[in-house]
CSV table of C-alpha atoms in Angstrom, one decimal:
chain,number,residue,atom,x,y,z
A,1,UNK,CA,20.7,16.7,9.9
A,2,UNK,CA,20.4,16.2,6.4
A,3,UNK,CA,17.9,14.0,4.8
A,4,UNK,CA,18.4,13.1,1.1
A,5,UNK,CA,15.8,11.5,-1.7
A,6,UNK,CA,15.3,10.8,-5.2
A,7,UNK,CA,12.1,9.6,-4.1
A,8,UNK,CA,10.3,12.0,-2.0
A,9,UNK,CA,6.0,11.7,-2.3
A,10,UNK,CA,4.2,9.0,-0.8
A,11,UNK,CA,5.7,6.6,2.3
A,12,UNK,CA,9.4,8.1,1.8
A,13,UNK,CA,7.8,12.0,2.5
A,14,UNK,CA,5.7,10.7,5.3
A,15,UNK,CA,8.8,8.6,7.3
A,16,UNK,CA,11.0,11.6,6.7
A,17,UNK,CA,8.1,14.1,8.3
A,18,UNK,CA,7.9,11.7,11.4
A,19,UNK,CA,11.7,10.7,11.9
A,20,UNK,CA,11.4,15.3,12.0
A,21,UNK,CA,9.1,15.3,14.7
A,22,UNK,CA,10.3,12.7,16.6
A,23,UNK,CA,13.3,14.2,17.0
A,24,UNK,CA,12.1,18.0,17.5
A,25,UNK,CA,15.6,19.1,18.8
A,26,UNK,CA,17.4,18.2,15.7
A,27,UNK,CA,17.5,20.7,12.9
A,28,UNK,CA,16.3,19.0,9.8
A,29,UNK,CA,16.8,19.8,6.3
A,30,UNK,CA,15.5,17.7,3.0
A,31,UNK,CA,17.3,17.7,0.1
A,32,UNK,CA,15.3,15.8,-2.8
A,33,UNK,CA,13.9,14.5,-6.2
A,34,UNK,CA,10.6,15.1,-6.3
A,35,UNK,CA,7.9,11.9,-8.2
A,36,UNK,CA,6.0,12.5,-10.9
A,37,UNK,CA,2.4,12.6,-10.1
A,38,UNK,CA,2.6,12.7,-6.2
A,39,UNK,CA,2.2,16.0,-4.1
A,40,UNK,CA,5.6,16.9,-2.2
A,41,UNK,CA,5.5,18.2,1.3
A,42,UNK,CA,7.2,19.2,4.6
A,43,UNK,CA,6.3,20.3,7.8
A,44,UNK,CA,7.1,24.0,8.0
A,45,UNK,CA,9.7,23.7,10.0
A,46,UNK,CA,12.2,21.7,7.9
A,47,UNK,CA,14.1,23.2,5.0
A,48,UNK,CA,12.8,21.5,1.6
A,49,UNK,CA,15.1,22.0,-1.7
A,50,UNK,CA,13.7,20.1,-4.5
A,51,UNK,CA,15.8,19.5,-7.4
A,52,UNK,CA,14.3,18.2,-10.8
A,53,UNK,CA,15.9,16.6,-13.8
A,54,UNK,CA,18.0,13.6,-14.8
A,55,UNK,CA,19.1,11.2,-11.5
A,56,UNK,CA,22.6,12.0,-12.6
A,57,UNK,CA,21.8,15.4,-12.0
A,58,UNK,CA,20.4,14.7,-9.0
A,59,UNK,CA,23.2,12.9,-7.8
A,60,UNK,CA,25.8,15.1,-8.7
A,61,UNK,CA,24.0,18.0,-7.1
A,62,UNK,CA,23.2,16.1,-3.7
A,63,UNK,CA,27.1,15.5,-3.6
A,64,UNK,CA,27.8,19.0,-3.9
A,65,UNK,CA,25.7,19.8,-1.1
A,66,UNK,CA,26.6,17.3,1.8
A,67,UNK,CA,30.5,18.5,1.0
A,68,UNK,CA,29.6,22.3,1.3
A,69,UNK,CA,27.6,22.1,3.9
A,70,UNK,CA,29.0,19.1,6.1
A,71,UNK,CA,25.8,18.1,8.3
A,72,UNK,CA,26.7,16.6,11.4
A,73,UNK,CA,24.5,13.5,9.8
A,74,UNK,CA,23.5,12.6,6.2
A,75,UNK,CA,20.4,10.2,6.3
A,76,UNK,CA,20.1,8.4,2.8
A,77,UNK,CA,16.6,7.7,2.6
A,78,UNK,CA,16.3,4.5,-0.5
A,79,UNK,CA,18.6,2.3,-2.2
A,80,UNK,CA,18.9,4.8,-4.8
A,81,UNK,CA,19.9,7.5,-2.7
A,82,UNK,CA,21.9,4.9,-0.7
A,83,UNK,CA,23.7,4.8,-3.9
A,84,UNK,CA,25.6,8.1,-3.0
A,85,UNK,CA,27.3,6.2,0.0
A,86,UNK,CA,30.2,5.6,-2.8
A,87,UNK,CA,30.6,8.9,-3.9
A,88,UNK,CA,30.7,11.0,-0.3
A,89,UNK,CA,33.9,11.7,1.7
A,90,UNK,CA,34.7,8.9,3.8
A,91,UNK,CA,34.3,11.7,7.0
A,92,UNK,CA,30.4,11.7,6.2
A,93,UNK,CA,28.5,10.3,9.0
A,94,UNK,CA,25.9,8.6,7.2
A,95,UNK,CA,22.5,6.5,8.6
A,96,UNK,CA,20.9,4.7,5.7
A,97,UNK,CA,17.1,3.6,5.5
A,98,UNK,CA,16.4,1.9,2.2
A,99,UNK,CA,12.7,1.7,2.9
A,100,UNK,CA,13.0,-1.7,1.5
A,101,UNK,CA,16.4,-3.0,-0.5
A,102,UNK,CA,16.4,-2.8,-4.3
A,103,UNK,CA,17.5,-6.6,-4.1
A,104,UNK,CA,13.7,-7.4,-2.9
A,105,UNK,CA,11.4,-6.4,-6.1
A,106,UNK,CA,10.3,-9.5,-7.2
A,107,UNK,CA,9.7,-7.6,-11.1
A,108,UNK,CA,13.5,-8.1,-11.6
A,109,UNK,CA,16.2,-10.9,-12.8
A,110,UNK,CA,18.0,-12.8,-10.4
A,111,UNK,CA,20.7,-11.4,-12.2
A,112,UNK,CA,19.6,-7.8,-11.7
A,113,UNK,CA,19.0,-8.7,-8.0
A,114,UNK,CA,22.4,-10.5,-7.0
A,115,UNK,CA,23.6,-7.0,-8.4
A,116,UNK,CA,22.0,-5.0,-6.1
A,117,UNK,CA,22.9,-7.3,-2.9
A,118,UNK,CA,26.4,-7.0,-3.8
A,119,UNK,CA,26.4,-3.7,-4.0
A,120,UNK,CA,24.7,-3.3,-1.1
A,121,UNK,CA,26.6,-5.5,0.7
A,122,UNK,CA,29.4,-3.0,-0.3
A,123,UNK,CA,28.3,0.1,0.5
A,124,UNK,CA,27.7,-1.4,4.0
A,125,UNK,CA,31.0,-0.5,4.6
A,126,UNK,CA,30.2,3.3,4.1
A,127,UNK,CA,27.3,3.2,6.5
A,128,UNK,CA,27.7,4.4,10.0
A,129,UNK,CA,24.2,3.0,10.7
A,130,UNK,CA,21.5,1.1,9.2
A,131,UNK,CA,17.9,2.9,10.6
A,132,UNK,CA,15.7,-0.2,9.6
A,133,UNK,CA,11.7,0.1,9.3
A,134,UNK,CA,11.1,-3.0,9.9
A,135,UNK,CA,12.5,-6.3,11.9
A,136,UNK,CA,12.7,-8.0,8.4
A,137,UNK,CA,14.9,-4.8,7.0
A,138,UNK,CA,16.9,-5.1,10.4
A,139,UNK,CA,17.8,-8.6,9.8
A,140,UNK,CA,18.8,-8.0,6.1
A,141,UNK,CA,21.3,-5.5,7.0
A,142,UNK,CA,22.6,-8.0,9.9
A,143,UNK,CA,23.0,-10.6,6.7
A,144,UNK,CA,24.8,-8.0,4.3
A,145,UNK,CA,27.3,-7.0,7.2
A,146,UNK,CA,27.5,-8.3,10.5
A,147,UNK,CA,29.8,-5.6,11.6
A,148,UNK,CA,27.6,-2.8,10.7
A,149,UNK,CA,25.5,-1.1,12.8
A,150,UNK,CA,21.8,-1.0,13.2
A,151,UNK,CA,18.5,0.3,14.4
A,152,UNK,CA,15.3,-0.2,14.5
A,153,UNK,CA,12.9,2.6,14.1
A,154,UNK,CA,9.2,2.6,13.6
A,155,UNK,CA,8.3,5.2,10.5
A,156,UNK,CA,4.5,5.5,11.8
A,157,UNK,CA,2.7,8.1,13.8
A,158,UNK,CA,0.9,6.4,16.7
A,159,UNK,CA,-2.3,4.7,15.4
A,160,UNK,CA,-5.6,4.3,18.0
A,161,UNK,CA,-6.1,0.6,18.1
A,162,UNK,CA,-9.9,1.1,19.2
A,163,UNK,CA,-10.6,3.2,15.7
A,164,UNK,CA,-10.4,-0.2,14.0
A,165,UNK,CA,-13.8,-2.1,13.9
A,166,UNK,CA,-15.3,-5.1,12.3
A,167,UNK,CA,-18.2,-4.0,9.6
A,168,UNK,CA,-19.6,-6.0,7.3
A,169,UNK,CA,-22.7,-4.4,6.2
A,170,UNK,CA,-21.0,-2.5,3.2
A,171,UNK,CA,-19.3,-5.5,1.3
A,172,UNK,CA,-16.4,-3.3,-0.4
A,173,UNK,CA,-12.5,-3.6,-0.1
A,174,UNK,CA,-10.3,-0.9,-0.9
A,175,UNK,CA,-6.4,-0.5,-1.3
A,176,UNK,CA,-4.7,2.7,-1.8
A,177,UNK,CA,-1.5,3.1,-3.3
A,178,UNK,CA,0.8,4.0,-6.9
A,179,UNK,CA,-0.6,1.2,-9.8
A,180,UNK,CA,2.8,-0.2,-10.4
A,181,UNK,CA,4.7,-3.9,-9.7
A,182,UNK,CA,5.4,-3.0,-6.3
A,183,UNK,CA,1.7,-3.2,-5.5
A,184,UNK,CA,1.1,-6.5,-7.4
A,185,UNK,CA,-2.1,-4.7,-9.2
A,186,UNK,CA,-2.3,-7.8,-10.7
A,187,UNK,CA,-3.0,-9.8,-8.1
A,188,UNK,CA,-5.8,-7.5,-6.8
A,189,UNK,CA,-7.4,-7.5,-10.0
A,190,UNK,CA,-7.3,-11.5,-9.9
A,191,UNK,CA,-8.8,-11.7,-6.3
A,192,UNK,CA,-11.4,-9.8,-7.1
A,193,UNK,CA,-12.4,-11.5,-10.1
A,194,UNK,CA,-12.3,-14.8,-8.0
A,195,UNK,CA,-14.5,-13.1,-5.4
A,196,UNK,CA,-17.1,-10.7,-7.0
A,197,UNK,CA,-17.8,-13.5,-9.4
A,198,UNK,CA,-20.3,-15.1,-7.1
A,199,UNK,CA,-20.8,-12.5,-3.5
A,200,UNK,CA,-21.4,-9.3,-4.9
A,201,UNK,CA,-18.5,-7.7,-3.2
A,202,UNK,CA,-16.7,-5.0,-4.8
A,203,UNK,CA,-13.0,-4.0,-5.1
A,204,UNK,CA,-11.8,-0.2,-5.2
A,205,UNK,CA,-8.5,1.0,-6.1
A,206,UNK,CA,-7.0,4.3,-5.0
A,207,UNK,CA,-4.5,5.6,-7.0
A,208,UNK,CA,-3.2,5.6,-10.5
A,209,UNK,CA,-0.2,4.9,-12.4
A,210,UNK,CA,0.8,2.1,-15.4
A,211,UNK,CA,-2.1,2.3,-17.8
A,212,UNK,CA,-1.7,-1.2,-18.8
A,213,UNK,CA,-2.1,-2.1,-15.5
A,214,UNK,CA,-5.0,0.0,-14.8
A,215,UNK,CA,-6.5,-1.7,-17.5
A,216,UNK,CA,-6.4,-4.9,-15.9
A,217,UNK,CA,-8.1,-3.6,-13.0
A,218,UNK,CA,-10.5,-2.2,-14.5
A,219,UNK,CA,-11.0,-5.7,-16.9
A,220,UNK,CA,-11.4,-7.1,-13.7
A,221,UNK,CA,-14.3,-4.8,-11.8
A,222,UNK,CA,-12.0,-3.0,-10.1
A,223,UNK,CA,-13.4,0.7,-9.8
A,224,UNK,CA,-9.8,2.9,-10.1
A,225,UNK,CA,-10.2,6.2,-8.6
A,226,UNK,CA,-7.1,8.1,-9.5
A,227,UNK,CA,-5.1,10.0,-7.6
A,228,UNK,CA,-7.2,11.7,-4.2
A,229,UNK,CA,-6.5,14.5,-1.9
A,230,UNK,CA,-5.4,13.1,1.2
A,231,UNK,CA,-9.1,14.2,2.9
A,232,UNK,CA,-10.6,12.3,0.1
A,233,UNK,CA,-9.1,9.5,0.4
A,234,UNK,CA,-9.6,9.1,4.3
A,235,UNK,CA,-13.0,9.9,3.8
A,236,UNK,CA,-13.4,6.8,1.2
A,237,UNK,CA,-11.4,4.6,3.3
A,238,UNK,CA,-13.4,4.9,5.9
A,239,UNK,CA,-16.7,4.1,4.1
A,240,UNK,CA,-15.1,0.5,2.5
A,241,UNK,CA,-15.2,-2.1,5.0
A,242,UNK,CA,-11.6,-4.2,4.5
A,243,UNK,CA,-8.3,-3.4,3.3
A,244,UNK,CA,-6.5,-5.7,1.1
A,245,UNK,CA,-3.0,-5.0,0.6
A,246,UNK,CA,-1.1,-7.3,-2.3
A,247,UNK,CA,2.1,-5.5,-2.4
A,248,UNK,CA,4.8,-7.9,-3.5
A,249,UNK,CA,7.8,-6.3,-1.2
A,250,UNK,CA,7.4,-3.5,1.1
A,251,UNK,CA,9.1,-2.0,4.0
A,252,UNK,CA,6.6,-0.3,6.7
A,253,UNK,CA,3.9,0.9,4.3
A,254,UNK,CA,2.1,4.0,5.0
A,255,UNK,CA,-1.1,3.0,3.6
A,256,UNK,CA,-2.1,0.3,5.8
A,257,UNK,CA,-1.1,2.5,9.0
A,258,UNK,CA,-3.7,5.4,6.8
A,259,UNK,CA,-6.2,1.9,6.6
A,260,UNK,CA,-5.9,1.5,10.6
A,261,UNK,CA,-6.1,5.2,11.5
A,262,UNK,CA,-9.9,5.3,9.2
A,263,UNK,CA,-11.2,2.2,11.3
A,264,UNK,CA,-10.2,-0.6,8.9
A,265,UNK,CA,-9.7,-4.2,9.6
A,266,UNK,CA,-6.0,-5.1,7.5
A,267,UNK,CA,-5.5,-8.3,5.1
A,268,UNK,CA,-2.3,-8.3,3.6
A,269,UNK,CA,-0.5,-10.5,0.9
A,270,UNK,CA,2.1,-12.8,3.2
A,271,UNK,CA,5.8,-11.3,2.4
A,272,UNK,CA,8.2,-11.5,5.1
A,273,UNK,CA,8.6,-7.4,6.0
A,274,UNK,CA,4.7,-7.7,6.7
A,275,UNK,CA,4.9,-10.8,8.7
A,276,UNK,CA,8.0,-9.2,11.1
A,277,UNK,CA,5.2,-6.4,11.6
A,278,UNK,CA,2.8,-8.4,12.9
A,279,UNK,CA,0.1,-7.5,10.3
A,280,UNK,CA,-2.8,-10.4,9.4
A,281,UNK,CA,-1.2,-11.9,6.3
A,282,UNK,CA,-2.5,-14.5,3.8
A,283,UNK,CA,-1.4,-15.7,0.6
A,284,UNK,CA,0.5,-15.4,-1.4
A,285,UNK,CA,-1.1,-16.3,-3.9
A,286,UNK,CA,-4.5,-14.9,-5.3
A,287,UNK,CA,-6.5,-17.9,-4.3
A,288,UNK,CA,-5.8,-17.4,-0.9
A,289,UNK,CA,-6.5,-14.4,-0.4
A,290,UNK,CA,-9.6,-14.9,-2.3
A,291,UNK,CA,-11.1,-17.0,0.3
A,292,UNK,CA,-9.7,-14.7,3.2
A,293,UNK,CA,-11.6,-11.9,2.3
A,294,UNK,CA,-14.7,-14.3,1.1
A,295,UNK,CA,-15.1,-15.6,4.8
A,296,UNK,CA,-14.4,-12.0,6.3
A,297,UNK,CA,-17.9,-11.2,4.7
A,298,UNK,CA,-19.3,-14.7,5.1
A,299,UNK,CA,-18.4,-16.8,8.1
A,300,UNK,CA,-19.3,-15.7,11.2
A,301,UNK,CA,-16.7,-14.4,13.8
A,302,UNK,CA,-14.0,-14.1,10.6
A,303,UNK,CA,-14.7,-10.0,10.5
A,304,UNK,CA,-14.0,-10.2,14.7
A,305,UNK,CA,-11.0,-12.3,14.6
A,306,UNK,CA,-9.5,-9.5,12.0
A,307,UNK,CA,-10.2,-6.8,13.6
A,308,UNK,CA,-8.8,-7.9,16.6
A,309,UNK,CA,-5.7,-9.0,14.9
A,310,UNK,CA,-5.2,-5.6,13.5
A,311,UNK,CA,-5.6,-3.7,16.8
A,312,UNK,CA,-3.0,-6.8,18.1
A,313,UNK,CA,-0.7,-5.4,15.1
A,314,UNK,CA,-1.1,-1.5,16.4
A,315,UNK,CA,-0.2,-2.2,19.6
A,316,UNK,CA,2.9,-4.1,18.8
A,317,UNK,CA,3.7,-1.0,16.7
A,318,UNK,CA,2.8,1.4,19.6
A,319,UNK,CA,5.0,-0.7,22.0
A,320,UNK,CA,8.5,2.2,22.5
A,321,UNK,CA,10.0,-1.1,23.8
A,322,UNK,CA,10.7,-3.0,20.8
A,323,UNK,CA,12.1,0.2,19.1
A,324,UNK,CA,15.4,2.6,19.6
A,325,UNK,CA,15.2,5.9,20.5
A,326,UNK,CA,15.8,8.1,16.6
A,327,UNK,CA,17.4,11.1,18.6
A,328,UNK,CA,19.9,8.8,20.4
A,329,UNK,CA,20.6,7.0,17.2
A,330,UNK,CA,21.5,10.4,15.7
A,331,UNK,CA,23.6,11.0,18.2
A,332,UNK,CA,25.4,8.4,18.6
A,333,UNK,CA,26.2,8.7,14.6
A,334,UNK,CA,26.9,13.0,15.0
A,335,UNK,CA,29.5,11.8,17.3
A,336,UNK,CA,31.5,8.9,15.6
A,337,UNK,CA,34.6,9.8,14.4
């Protein structure tokens, strides 16, 4: 089992070590491009080759490797990577998780985006399966090719659904993630200007990234910590009392499930991977969300009600029922013709 990235760090990193452990008879390898500013790690029992330079390079190299080495299964972790589905030999068994579809960011032309569906829709032809992180993902692939086949795999470690409580007494909200479009910093910043302007509550950021949009966090109140060891950050996390998650598309984010694991009570910006997840959703818009997170400090029984429907969202994720089984997916791909 091969598992290729240009995107390895963060959410991608963390699916591909749990997809490796939950498939501990599988020998797993991880060819990849490492990011720029986020640590890059594997368990010790998977082989890791980074490569570095340009994403032609990368590309041209990843290539090279599936034909020498022909592994029984190529997973193509993002539509990037999914990219090299028109380039491999047609005998390459290949599952594909874009980890959200290029066609989703809302920071591009409808031009740009009716690109990337057709090509997509394409390259569904080369897929052997579609291993989708979400219900929403799972239904997109339906759309771009009926015939194609799909699965439906949760990218989370078990979370404890009792960890997550309802506290008020410190009136903070934290996010974590990169500052870029695909978090809608923007949009944070904007909520908590509507809110701290009159309840005292404060708004942390985790994370760094675009310096103009740092800025605007930090024009708006928004203390920006910069990048944390991953102690660090579960250590702050679990002295904030919400987390508010504006992310403008997503697949199965890793930060909330690290939210839920430190205890905290989920809000999240209403996109439709989020909603097929089950997680509390509000929004979209700023004002919205403003008031969502003003009556989870203010109104009584509103801090309950979240919590409850957060622990209702971890259980639906803990549920084996409503997902496949990855080593019989693999399988059943290792042995296609």
């Amino acid at each position: 089992m091969l598992h290729v990235t240009e995107a390895h760090g963060g959410g991608v990193q963390t699916a591909i070590s749990h997809f490796a452990a939950l498939t501990p008879d599988i020998r797993h390898s991880v060819f990849a491009r490492s990011r720029p500013g986020e640590s890059t790690v594997s368990p010790s029992d998977v082989d890791l080759r980074l490569v570095s330079g340009s994403m032609r390079e990368f590309f041209g190299e990843a290539r090279r490797t599936i034909v020498r080495e022909r592994p029984d299964v190529v997973h193509l972790h993002s539509s990037w990577a999914g990219a090299l589905r028109a380039t491999l030999p047609r005998r390459t068994r290949v599952a594909y998780s874009p980890h959200c579809f290029a066609f989703e960011r809302t920071d591009l032309t409808s031009a740009a985006r009716r690109g990337y569906r057709t090509a997509e829709r394409v390259l569904a032809t080369r897929t052997a399966m579609l291993v989708a992180v979400s219900p929403d993902e799972q239904e997109i692939g339906r759309r771009l090719r009926p015939a194609m086949r799909t699965s439906l795999i949760s990218n989370l470690a078990p979370i404890d659904e009792l960890a997550v409580r309802a506290y008020t007494a410190t009136r903070n909200v934290v996010t974590v993630g990169r500052i870029g479009a695909q978090k809608d910093p923007a949009l944070f910043a904007e909520v908590a200007r509507i809110v701290s302007a009159s309840s005292g509550i404060s708004f942390t950021w985790v994370g760094d990234g675009d310096p103009l949009l740092r800025a605007t966090l930090e024009e708006a109140g928004v203390r920006v910590t910069g990048w944390l060891a991953a102690p660090d950050v579960t250590a702050l996390l679990r002295g904030h009392a919400l987390y508010l998650h504006t992310a403008a598309w997503e697949a199965s984010p890793m930060s909330l499930a690290e939210a839920m694991t430190a205890g905290l009570p989920t809000l999240c910006r209403r996109i439709p991977s989020l909603e097929s997840l089950g997680y509390p959703c509000a929004g979209p818009d700023a004002a919205d969300l403003a008031e969502a997170v003003t009556r989870y400090f203010t109104v009584r029984g509103e801090s309950d009600a979240l919590a409850a429907a957060t622990r209702a969202t971890i259980r639906g994720m803990n549920d084996p029922g409503l997902y496949d089984d990855l080593g019989d997916v693999y399988r059943t791909i290792g042995e296609q013709p």
